[in-house]
């Protein structure tokens, strides 16, 4: 499993979401997604202010990229989680 596939699977876990329920990215313009469009945070349902692109990662069953829309509070939580995951990947350092 590649790191991207690993992270995709683990991110879905962290979000308590099936990645296949995330909206498919019909465009990949993050500014447009966050500035011009209205979306709900996938974790708590508040107005999303941040967007991440997840995938594409065919290994994780995600042939096309998907949006992860997050409010600022949840994006902080997910960033912290990603930071910890990266540390774990680079070899069990505290
Ligand atoms: Zn949220």
PDB file of N, CA and C and ligand atoms in Angstrom:
ATOM      1  N   UNK A   1       0.851  -1.194   0.000  1.00  0.00           N
ATOM      2  CA  UNK A   1       0.000   0.000   0.000  1.00  0.00           C
ATOM      3  C   UNK A   1       0.892   1.251   0.000  1.00  0.00           C
ATOM      4  N   UNK A   2       0.602   2.183  -0.883  1.00  0.00           N
ATOM      5  CA  UNK A   2       1.390   3.418  -0.915  1.00  0.00           C
ATOM      6  C   UNK A   2       1.021   4.292   0.283  1.00  0.00           C
ATOM      7  N   UNK A   3       1.848   5.285   0.539  1.00  0.00           N
ATOM      8  CA  UNK A   3       1.560   6.206   1.638  1.00  0.00           C
ATOM      9  C   UNK A   3       0.237   6.923   1.377  1.00  0.00           C
ATOM     10  N   UNK A   4       0.003   7.304   0.114  1.00  0.00           N
ATOM     11  CA  UNK A   4      -1.244   8.003  -0.222  1.00  0.00           C
ATOM     12  C   UNK A   4      -2.452   7.125   0.087  1.00  0.00           C
ATOM     13  N   UNK A   5      -2.363   5.847  -0.283  1.00  0.00           N
ATOM     14  CA  UNK A   5      -3.472   4.927  -0.033  1.00  0.00           C
ATOM     15  C   UNK A   5      -3.653   4.717   1.467  1.00  0.00           C
ATOM     16  N   UNK A   6      -2.523   4.587   2.156  1.00  0.00           N
ATOM     17  CA  UNK A   6      -2.561   4.416   3.608  1.00  0.00           C
ATOM     18  C   UNK A   6      -3.236   5.616   4.263  1.00  0.00           C
ATOM     19  N   UNK A   7      -2.799   6.816   3.867  1.00  0.00           N
ATOM     20  CA  UNK A   7      -3.357   8.029   4.467  1.00  0.00           C
ATOM     21  C   UNK A   7      -4.833   8.193   4.124  1.00  0.00           C
ATOM     22  N   UNK A   8      -5.189   7.827   2.899  1.00  0.00           N
ATOM     23  CA  UNK A   8      -6.589   7.928   2.496  1.00  0.00           C
ATOM     24  C   UNK A   8      -7.460   7.061   3.391  1.00  0.00           C
ATOM     25  N   UNK A   9      -6.994   5.826   3.600  1.00  0.00           N
ATOM     26  CA  UNK A   9      -7.758   4.900   4.441  1.00  0.00           C
ATOM     27  C   UNK A   9      -7.824   5.419   5.879  1.00  0.00           C
ATOM     28  N   UNK A  10      -6.691   5.915   6.382  1.00  0.00           N
ATOM     29  CA  UNK A  10      -6.637   6.375   7.769  1.00  0.00           C
ATOM     30  C   UNK A  10      -7.404   7.680   7.941  1.00  0.00           C
ATOM     31  N   UNK A  11      -7.379   8.532   6.916  1.00  0.00           N
ATOM     32  CA  UNK A  11      -8.116   9.791   7.012  1.00  0.00           C
ATOM     33  C   UNK A  11      -9.611   9.515   7.091  1.00  0.00           C
ATOM     34  N   UNK A  12     -10.052   8.548   6.297  1.00  0.00           N
ATOM     35  CA  UNK A  12     -11.463   8.171   6.346  1.00  0.00           C
ATOM     36  C   UNK A  12     -11.830   7.732   7.763  1.00  0.00           C
ATOM     37  N   UNK A  13     -10.910   6.986   8.394  1.00  0.00           N
ATOM     38  CA  UNK A  13     -11.116   6.558   9.771  1.00  0.00           C
ATOM     39  C   UNK A  13     -11.195   7.760  10.707  1.00  0.00           C
ATOM     40  N   UNK A  14     -10.258   8.678  10.529  1.00  0.00           N
ATOM     41  CA  UNK A  14     -10.200   9.855  11.400  1.00  0.00           C
ATOM     42  C   UNK A  14     -11.457  10.705  11.262  1.00  0.00           C
ATOM     43  N   UNK A  15     -11.998  10.738  10.063  1.00  0.00           N
ATOM     44  CA  UNK A  15     -13.195  11.540   9.824  1.00  0.00           C
ATOM     45  C   UNK A  15     -14.459  10.767  10.157  1.00  0.00           C
ATOM     46  N   UNK A  16     -14.300   9.473  10.461  1.00  0.00           N
ATOM     47  CA  UNK A  16     -15.437   8.591  10.677  1.00  0.00           C
ATOM     48  C   UNK A  16     -16.363   8.629   9.462  1.00  0.00           C
ATOM     49  N   UNK A  17     -15.754   8.559   8.291  1.00  0.00           N
ATOM     50  CA  UNK A  17     -16.492   8.667   7.026  1.00  0.00           C
ATOM     51  C   UNK A  17     -16.053   7.558   6.087  1.00  0.00           C
ATOM     52  N   UNK A  18     -16.977   7.063   5.312  1.00  0.00           N
ATOM     53  CA  UNK A  18     -16.619   6.255   4.166  1.00  0.00           C
ATOM     54  C   UNK A  18     -16.205   7.246   3.081  1.00  0.00           C
ATOM     55  N   UNK A  19     -14.966   7.121   2.589  1.00  0.00           N
ATOM     56  CA  UNK A  19     -14.492   8.110   1.609  1.00  0.00           C
ATOM     57  C   UNK A  19     -15.381   8.147   0.368  1.00  0.00           C
ATOM     58  N   UNK A  20     -16.100   7.052   0.132  1.00  0.00           N
ATOM     59  CA  UNK A  20     -16.950   7.007  -1.060  1.00  0.00           C
ATOM     60  C   UNK A  20     -18.207   7.848  -0.916  1.00  0.00           C
ATOM     61  N   UNK A  21     -18.467   8.316   0.300  1.00  0.00           N
ATOM     62  CA  UNK A  21     -19.615   9.204   0.492  1.00  0.00           C
ATOM     63  C   UNK A  21     -19.198  10.663   0.308  1.00  0.00           C
ATOM     64  N   UNK A  22     -17.884  10.924   0.209  1.00  0.00           N
ATOM     65  CA  UNK A  22     -17.421  12.299  -0.010  1.00  0.00           C
ATOM     66  C   UNK A  22     -17.754  12.727  -1.438  1.00  0.00           C
ATOM     67  N   UNK A  23     -18.010  14.018  -1.647  1.00  0.00           N
ATOM     68  CA  UNK A  23     -18.346  14.480  -2.997  1.00  0.00           C
ATOM     69  C   UNK A  23     -17.162  14.358  -3.950  1.00  0.00           C
ATOM     70  N   UNK A  24     -17.448  13.872  -5.149  1.00  0.00           N
ATOM     71  CA  UNK A  24     -16.399  13.789  -6.161  1.00  0.00           C
ATOM     72  C   UNK A  24     -15.996  15.191  -6.591  1.00  0.00           C
ATOM     73  N   UNK A  25     -14.697  15.374  -6.818  1.00  0.00           N
ATOM     74  CA  UNK A  25     -14.196  16.681  -7.240  1.00  0.00           C
ATOM     75  C   UNK A  25     -14.352  16.803  -8.751  1.00  0.00           C
ATOM     76  N   UNK A  26     -15.337  17.612  -9.156  1.00  0.00           N
ATOM     77  CA  UNK A  26     -15.536  17.824 -10.589  1.00  0.00           C
ATOM     78  C   UNK A  26     -14.588  18.900 -11.095  1.00  0.00           C
ATOM     79  N   UNK A  27     -14.043  19.682 -10.168  1.00  0.00           N
ATOM     80  CA  UNK A  27     -12.935  20.585 -10.481  1.00  0.00           C
ATOM     81  C   UNK A  27     -11.990  20.485  -9.299  1.00  0.00           C
ATOM     82  N   UNK A  28     -10.772  20.986  -9.444  1.00  0.00           N
ATOM     83  CA  UNK A  28      -9.817  20.845  -8.340  1.00  0.00           C
ATOM     84  C   UNK A  28      -9.299  22.214  -7.894  1.00  0.00           C
ATOM     85  N   UNK A  29     -10.170  23.215  -8.024  1.00  0.00           N
ATOM     86  CA  UNK A  29      -9.810  24.581  -7.650  1.00  0.00           C
ATOM     87  C   UNK A  29     -10.229  24.833  -6.196  1.00  0.00           C
ATOM     88  N   UNK A  30      -9.258  24.753  -5.290  1.00  0.00           N
ATOM     89  CA  UNK A  30      -9.564  24.859  -3.861  1.00  0.00           C
ATOM     90  C   UNK A  30     -10.110  26.242  -3.510  1.00  0.00           C
ATOM     91  N   UNK A  31      -9.576  27.286  -4.139  1.00  0.00           N
ATOM     92  CA  UNK A  31     -10.083  28.640  -3.872  1.00  0.00           C
ATOM     93  C   UNK A  31     -11.555  28.749  -4.235  1.00  0.00           C
ATOM     94  N   UNK A  32     -11.887  28.230  -5.400  1.00  0.00           N
ATOM     95  CA  UNK A  32     -13.277  28.271  -5.851  1.00  0.00           C
ATOM     96  C   UNK A  32     -14.169  27.490  -4.885  1.00  0.00           C
ATOM     97  N   UNK A  33     -13.690  26.333  -4.458  1.00  0.00           N
ATOM     98  CA  UNK A  33     -14.464  25.482  -3.554  1.00  0.00           C
ATOM     99  C   UNK A  33     -14.756  26.191  -2.229  1.00  0.00           C
ATOM    100  N   UNK A  34     -13.748  26.880  -1.698  1.00  0.00           N
ATOM    101  CA  UNK A  34     -13.919  27.491  -0.380  1.00  0.00           C
ATOM    102  C   UNK A  34     -14.502  28.896  -0.452  1.00  0.00           C
ATOM    103  N   UNK A  35     -14.283  29.601  -1.551  1.00  0.00           N
ATOM    104  CA  UNK A  35     -14.689  31.008  -1.626  1.00  0.00           C
ATOM    105  C   UNK A  35     -16.039  31.188  -2.313  1.00  0.00           C
ATOM    106  N   UNK A  36     -16.253  30.436  -3.390  1.00  0.00           N
ATOM    107  CA  UNK A  36     -17.434  30.679  -4.215  1.00  0.00           C
ATOM    108  C   UNK A  36     -18.570  29.690  -3.994  1.00  0.00           C
ATOM    109  N   UNK A  37     -18.275  28.601  -3.267  1.00  0.00           N
ATOM    110  CA  UNK A  37     -19.294  27.575  -3.084  1.00  0.00           C
ATOM    111  C   UNK A  37     -19.581  27.389  -1.599  1.00  0.00           C
ATOM    112  N   UNK A  38     -20.810  26.954  -1.285  1.00  0.00           N
ATOM    113  CA  UNK A  38     -21.185  26.705   0.100  1.00  0.00           C
ATOM    114  C   UNK A  38     -21.239  25.200   0.339  1.00  0.00           C
ATOM    115  N   UNK A  39     -20.502  24.748   1.348  1.00  0.00           N
ATOM    116  CA  UNK A  39     -20.500  23.335   1.686  1.00  0.00           C
ATOM    117  C   UNK A  39     -20.512  23.166   3.193  1.00  0.00           C
ATOM    118  N   UNK A  40     -20.976  21.990   3.637  1.00  0.00           N
ATOM    119  CA  UNK A  40     -21.002  21.690   5.071  1.00  0.00           C
ATOM    120  C   UNK A  40     -19.753  20.912   5.462  1.00  0.00           C
ATOM    121  N   UNK A  41     -19.287  21.164   6.674  1.00  0.00           N
ATOM    122  CA  UNK A  41     -18.168  20.412   7.233  1.00  0.00           C
ATOM    123  C   UNK A  41     -18.559  18.932   7.317  1.00  0.00           C
ATOM    124  N   UNK A  42     -17.669  18.049   6.831  1.00  0.00           N
ATOM    125  CA  UNK A  42     -18.008  16.620   6.824  1.00  0.00           C
ATOM    126  C   UNK A  42     -17.991  16.023   8.229  1.00  0.00           C
ATOM    127  N   UNK A  43     -17.363  16.715   9.162  1.00  0.00           N
ATOM    128  CA  UNK A  43     -17.298  16.172  10.518  1.00  0.00           C
ATOM    129  C   UNK A  43     -18.456  16.648  11.382  1.00  0.00           C
ATOM    130  N   UNK A  44     -18.809  17.927  11.300  1.00  0.00           N
ATOM    131  CA  UNK A  44     -19.780  18.454  12.260  1.00  0.00           C
ATOM    132  C   UNK A  44     -20.966  19.157  11.608  1.00  0.00           C
ATOM    133  N   UNK A  45     -20.908  19.364  10.290  1.00  0.00           N
ATOM    134  CA  UNK A  45     -22.056  19.955   9.617  1.00  0.00           C
ATOM    135  C   UNK A  45     -22.095  21.478   9.630  1.00  0.00           C
ATOM    136  N   UNK A  46     -21.118  22.120  10.303  1.00  0.00           N
ATOM    137  CA  UNK A  46     -21.042  23.587  10.254  1.00  0.00           C
ATOM    138  C   UNK A  46     -20.652  24.031   8.849  1.00  0.00           C
ATOM    139  N   UNK A  47     -20.723  25.323   8.625  1.00  0.00           N
ATOM    140  CA  UNK A  47     -20.282  25.878   7.350  1.00  0.00           C
ATOM    141  C   UNK A  47     -18.783  25.609   7.169  1.00  0.00           C
ATOM    142  N   UNK A  48     -18.432  24.938   6.068  1.00  0.00           N
ATOM    143  CA  UNK A  48     -17.026  24.613   5.812  1.00  0.00           C
ATOM    144  C   UNK A  48     -16.266  25.848   5.360  1.00  0.00           C
ATOM    145  N   UNK A  49     -15.031  25.973   5.817  1.00  0.00           N
ATOM    146  CA  UNK A  49     -14.189  27.107   5.425  1.00  0.00           C
ATOM    147  C   UNK A  49     -12.908  26.652   4.757  1.00  0.00           C
ATOM    148  N   UNK A  50     -12.647  25.356   4.833  1.00  0.00           N
ATOM    149  CA  UNK A  50     -11.405  24.789   4.325  1.00  0.00           C
ATOM    150  C   UNK A  50     -11.771  23.581   3.477  1.00  0.00           C
ATOM    151  N   UNK A  51     -10.996  23.340   2.426  1.00  0.00           N
ATOM    152  CA  UNK A  51     -11.235  22.150   1.615  1.00  0.00           C
ATOM    153  C   UNK A  51      -9.910  21.453   1.321  1.00  0.00           C
ATOM    154  N   UNK A  52      -9.937  20.138   1.425  1.00  0.00           N
ATOM    155  CA  UNK A  52      -8.795  19.327   1.038  1.00  0.00           C
ATOM    156  C   UNK A  52      -9.224  18.436  -0.107  1.00  0.00           C
ATOM    157  N   UNK A  53      -8.277  18.129  -0.987  1.00  0.00           N
ATOM    158  CA  UNK A  53      -8.530  17.128  -2.016  1.00  0.00           C
ATOM    159  C   UNK A  53      -7.963  15.805  -1.528  1.00  0.00           C
ATOM    160  N   UNK A  54      -8.771  14.773  -1.590  1.00  0.00           N
ATOM    161  CA  UNK A  54      -8.342  13.441  -1.173  1.00  0.00           C
ATOM    162  C   UNK A  54      -8.238  12.577  -2.428  1.00  0.00           C
ATOM    163  N   UNK A  55      -7.072  11.956  -2.615  1.00  0.00           N
ATOM    164  CA  UNK A  55      -6.874  11.130  -3.791  1.00  0.00           C
ATOM    165  C   UNK A  55      -6.456  11.968  -4.981  1.00  0.00           C
ATOM    166  N   UNK A  56      -6.409  11.449  -6.190  1.00  0.00           N
ATOM    167  CA  UNK A  56      -6.846  10.096  -6.508  1.00  0.00           C
ATOM    168  C   UNK A  56      -5.896   9.038  -5.943  1.00  0.00           C
ATOM    169  N   UNK A  57      -6.485   7.933  -5.531  1.00  0.00           N
ATOM    170  CA  UNK A  57      -5.726   6.827  -4.972  1.00  0.00           C
ATOM    171  C   UNK A  57      -6.415   5.518  -5.330  1.00  0.00           C
ATOM    172  N   UNK A  58      -6.131   5.017  -6.558  1.00  0.00           N
ATOM    173  CA  UNK A  58      -6.811   3.801  -7.024  1.00  0.00           C
ATOM    174  C   UNK A  58      -6.663   2.642  -6.044  1.00  0.00           C
ATOM    175  N   UNK A  59      -5.506   2.566  -5.364  1.00  0.00           N
ATOM    176  CA  UNK A  59      -5.268   1.486  -4.404  1.00  0.00           C
ATOM    177  C   UNK A  59      -6.264   1.513  -3.261  1.00  0.00           C
ATOM    178  N   UNK A  60      -6.705   2.712  -2.910  1.00  0.00           N
ATOM    179  CA  UNK A  60      -7.670   2.841  -1.807  1.00  0.00           C
ATOM    180  C   UNK A  60      -9.101   2.875  -2.345  1.00  0.00           C
ATOM    181  N   UNK A  61      -9.266   2.504  -3.616  1.00  0.00           N
ATOM    182  CA  UNK A  61     -10.597   2.470  -4.206  1.00  0.00           C
ATOM    183  C   UNK A  61     -11.109   3.851  -4.553  1.00  0.00           C
ATOM    184  N   UNK A  62     -10.185   4.768  -4.787  1.00  0.00           N
ATOM    185  CA  UNK A  62     -10.559   6.158  -5.057  1.00  0.00           C
ATOM    186  C   UNK A  62      -9.920   6.613  -6.364  1.00  0.00           C
ATOM    187  N   UNK A  63     -10.466   6.187  -7.488  1.00  0.00           N
ATOM    188  CA  UNK A  63      -9.851   6.517  -8.775  1.00  0.00           C
ATOM    189  C   UNK A  63      -9.931   8.005  -9.120  1.00  0.00           C
ATOM    190  N   UNK A  64     -10.918   8.695  -8.561  1.00  0.00           N
ATOM    191  CA  UNK A  64     -11.064  10.134  -8.813  1.00  0.00           C
ATOM    192  C   UNK A  64     -10.928  10.875  -7.484  1.00  0.00           C
ATOM    193  N   UNK A  65     -10.440  12.121  -7.529  1.00  0.00           N
ATOM    194  CA  UNK A  65     -10.294  12.871  -6.280  1.00  0.00           C
ATOM    195  C   UNK A  65     -11.642  13.233  -5.658  1.00  0.00           C
ATOM    196  N   UNK A  66     -11.653  13.342  -4.339  1.00  0.00           N
ATOM    197  CA  UNK A  66     -12.865  13.733  -3.603  1.00  0.00           C
ATOM    198  C   UNK A  66     -12.554  14.925  -2.714  1.00  0.00           C
ATOM    199  N   UNK A  67     -13.600  15.691  -2.425  1.00  0.00           N
ATOM    200  CA  UNK A  67     -13.437  16.838  -1.532  1.00  0.00           C
ATOM    201  C   UNK A  67     -13.648  16.434  -0.083  1.00  0.00           C
ATOM    202  N   UNK A  68     -12.820  17.001   0.771  1.00  0.00           N
ATOM    203  CA  UNK A  68     -13.050  16.928   2.207  1.00  0.00           C
ATOM    204  C   UNK A  68     -13.261  18.370   2.656  1.00  0.00           C
ATOM    205  N   UNK A  69     -14.506  18.727   2.932  1.00  0.00           N
ATOM    206  CA  UNK A  69     -14.832  20.090   3.369  1.00  0.00           C
ATOM    207  C   UNK A  69     -14.842  20.118   4.894  1.00  0.00           C
ATOM    208  N   UNK A  70     -14.157  21.104   5.463  1.00  0.00           N
ATOM    209  CA  UNK A  70     -14.060  21.173   6.919  1.00  0.00           C
ATOM    210  C   UNK A  70     -14.241  22.608   7.404  1.00  0.00           C
ATOM    211  N   UNK A  71     -14.832  22.764   8.588  1.00  0.00           N
ATOM    212  CA  UNK A  71     -14.849  24.075   9.236  1.00  0.00           C
ATOM    213  C   UNK A  71     -13.452  24.301   9.825  1.00  0.00           C
ATOM    214  N   UNK A  72     -13.194  25.506  10.300  1.00  0.00           N
ATOM    215  CA  UNK A  72     -11.820  25.786  10.745  1.00  0.00           C
ATOM    216  C   UNK A  72     -11.453  24.941  11.970  1.00  0.00           C
ATOM    217  N   UNK A  73     -12.418  24.718  12.857  1.00  0.00           N
ATOM    218  CA  UNK A  73     -12.140  23.919  14.055  1.00  0.00           C
ATOM    219  C   UNK A  73     -11.777  22.484  13.695  1.00  0.00           C
ATOM    220  N   UNK A  74     -12.552  21.876  12.805  1.00  0.00           N
ATOM    221  CA  UNK A  74     -12.293  20.490  12.417  1.00  0.00           C
ATOM    222  C   UNK A  74     -11.021  20.397  11.575  1.00  0.00           C
ATOM    223  N   UNK A  75     -10.730  21.408  10.777  1.00  0.00           N
ATOM    224  CA  UNK A  75      -9.516  21.343   9.967  1.00  0.00           C
ATOM    225  C   UNK A  75      -8.284  21.361  10.870  1.00  0.00           C
ATOM    226  N   UNK A  76      -8.361  22.093  11.979  1.00  0.00           N
ATOM    227  CA  UNK A  76      -7.251  22.085  12.941  1.00  0.00           C
ATOM    228  C   UNK A  76      -7.081  20.683  13.513  1.00  0.00           C
ATOM    229  N   UNK A  77      -8.172  20.045  13.873  1.00  0.00           N
ATOM    230  CA  UNK A  77      -8.112  18.697  14.431  1.00  0.00           C
ATOM    231  C   UNK A  77      -7.521  17.718  13.414  1.00  0.00           C
ATOM    232  N   UNK A  78      -7.928  17.845  12.150  1.00  0.00           N
ATOM    233  CA  UNK A  78      -7.449  16.929  11.116  1.00  0.00           C
ATOM    234  C   UNK A  78      -5.962  17.188  10.814  1.00  0.00           C
ATOM    235  N   UNK A  79      -5.573  18.468  10.833  1.00  0.00           N
ATOM    236  CA  UNK A  79      -4.152  18.792  10.636  1.00  0.00           C
ATOM    237  C   UNK A  79      -3.288  18.186  11.731  1.00  0.00           C
ATOM    238  N   UNK A  80      -3.764  18.287  12.970  1.00  0.00           N
ATOM    239  CA  UNK A  80      -3.012  17.712  14.087  1.00  0.00           C
ATOM    240  C   UNK A  80      -2.896  16.206  13.914  1.00  0.00           C
ATOM    241  N   UNK A  81      -3.989  15.603  13.505  1.00  0.00           N
ATOM    242  CA  UNK A  81      -3.987  14.168  13.283  1.00  0.00           C
ATOM    243  C   UNK A  81      -2.979  13.806  12.187  1.00  0.00           C
ATOM    244  N   UNK A  82      -2.996  14.558  11.060  1.00  0.00           N
ATOM    245  CA  UNK A  82      -2.095  14.269   9.937  1.00  0.00           C
ATOM    246  C   UNK A  82      -0.635  14.406  10.368  1.00  0.00           C
ATOM    247  N   UNK A  83      -0.380  15.407  11.207  1.00  0.00           N
ATOM    248  CA  UNK A  83       0.976  15.626  11.712  1.00  0.00           C
ATOM    249  C   UNK A  83       1.433  14.410  12.527  1.00  0.00           C
ATOM    250  N   UNK A  84       0.553  13.898  13.377  1.00  0.00           N
ATOM    251  CA  UNK A  84       0.879  12.722  14.186  1.00  0.00           C
ATOM    252  C   UNK A  84       1.087  11.497  13.304  1.00  0.00           C
ATOM    253  N   UNK A  85       0.222  11.344  12.294  1.00  0.00           N
ATOM    254  CA  UNK A  85       0.333  10.201  11.384  1.00  0.00           C
ATOM    255  C   UNK A  85       1.665  10.230  10.655  1.00  0.00           C
ATOM    256  N   UNK A  86       2.073  11.419  10.210  1.00  0.00           N
ATOM    257  CA  UNK A  86       3.327  11.554   9.479  1.00  0.00           C
ATOM    258  C   UNK A  86       4.479  11.149  10.388  1.00  0.00           C
ATOM    259  N   UNK A  87       4.429  11.590  11.632  1.00  0.00           N
ATOM    260  CA  UNK A  87       5.450  11.216  12.600  1.00  0.00           C
ATOM    261  C   UNK A  87       5.516   9.712  12.770  1.00  0.00           C
ATOM    262  N   UNK A  88       4.352   9.082  12.821  1.00  0.00           N
ATOM    263  CA  UNK A  88       4.284   7.635  12.992  1.00  0.00           C
ATOM    264  C   UNK A  88       4.889   6.927  11.777  1.00  0.00           C
ATOM    265  N   UNK A  89       4.580   7.464  10.575  1.00  0.00           N
ATOM    266  CA  UNK A  89       5.092   6.879   9.340  1.00  0.00           C
ATOM    267  C   UNK A  89       6.612   6.962   9.262  1.00  0.00           C
ATOM    268  N   UNK A  90       7.160   8.054   9.793  1.00  0.00           N
ATOM    269  CA  UNK A  90       8.599   8.263   9.666  1.00  0.00           C
ATOM    270  C   UNK A  90       9.367   7.506  10.712  1.00  0.00           C
ATOM    271  N   UNK A  91       8.676   6.700  11.508  1.00  0.00           N
ATOM    272  CA  UNK A  91       9.372   5.797  12.391  1.00  0.00           C
ATOM    273  C   UNK A  91       9.221   6.102  13.865  1.00  0.00           C
ATOM    274  N   UNK A  92       8.062   5.865  14.382  1.00  0.00           N
ATOM    275  CA  UNK A  92       7.767   5.838  15.808  1.00  0.00           C
ATOM    276  C   UNK A  92       8.536   6.819  16.688  1.00  0.00           C
ATOM    277  N   UNK A  93       8.803   8.006  16.155  1.00  0.00           N
ATOM    278  CA  UNK A  93       9.433   9.003  17.008  1.00  0.00           C
ATOM    279  C   UNK A  93       8.344   9.785  17.740  1.00  0.00           C
ATOM    280  N   UNK A  94       8.612  10.194  18.958  1.00  0.00           N
ATOM    281  CA  UNK A  94       7.601  10.906  19.733  1.00  0.00           C
ATOM    282  C   UNK A  94       7.296  12.285  19.161  1.00  0.00           C
TER     283      UNK A  94
HETATM  284 ZN1  LIG B   1     -16.502  20.919  11.582  1.00  0.00          ZN
END
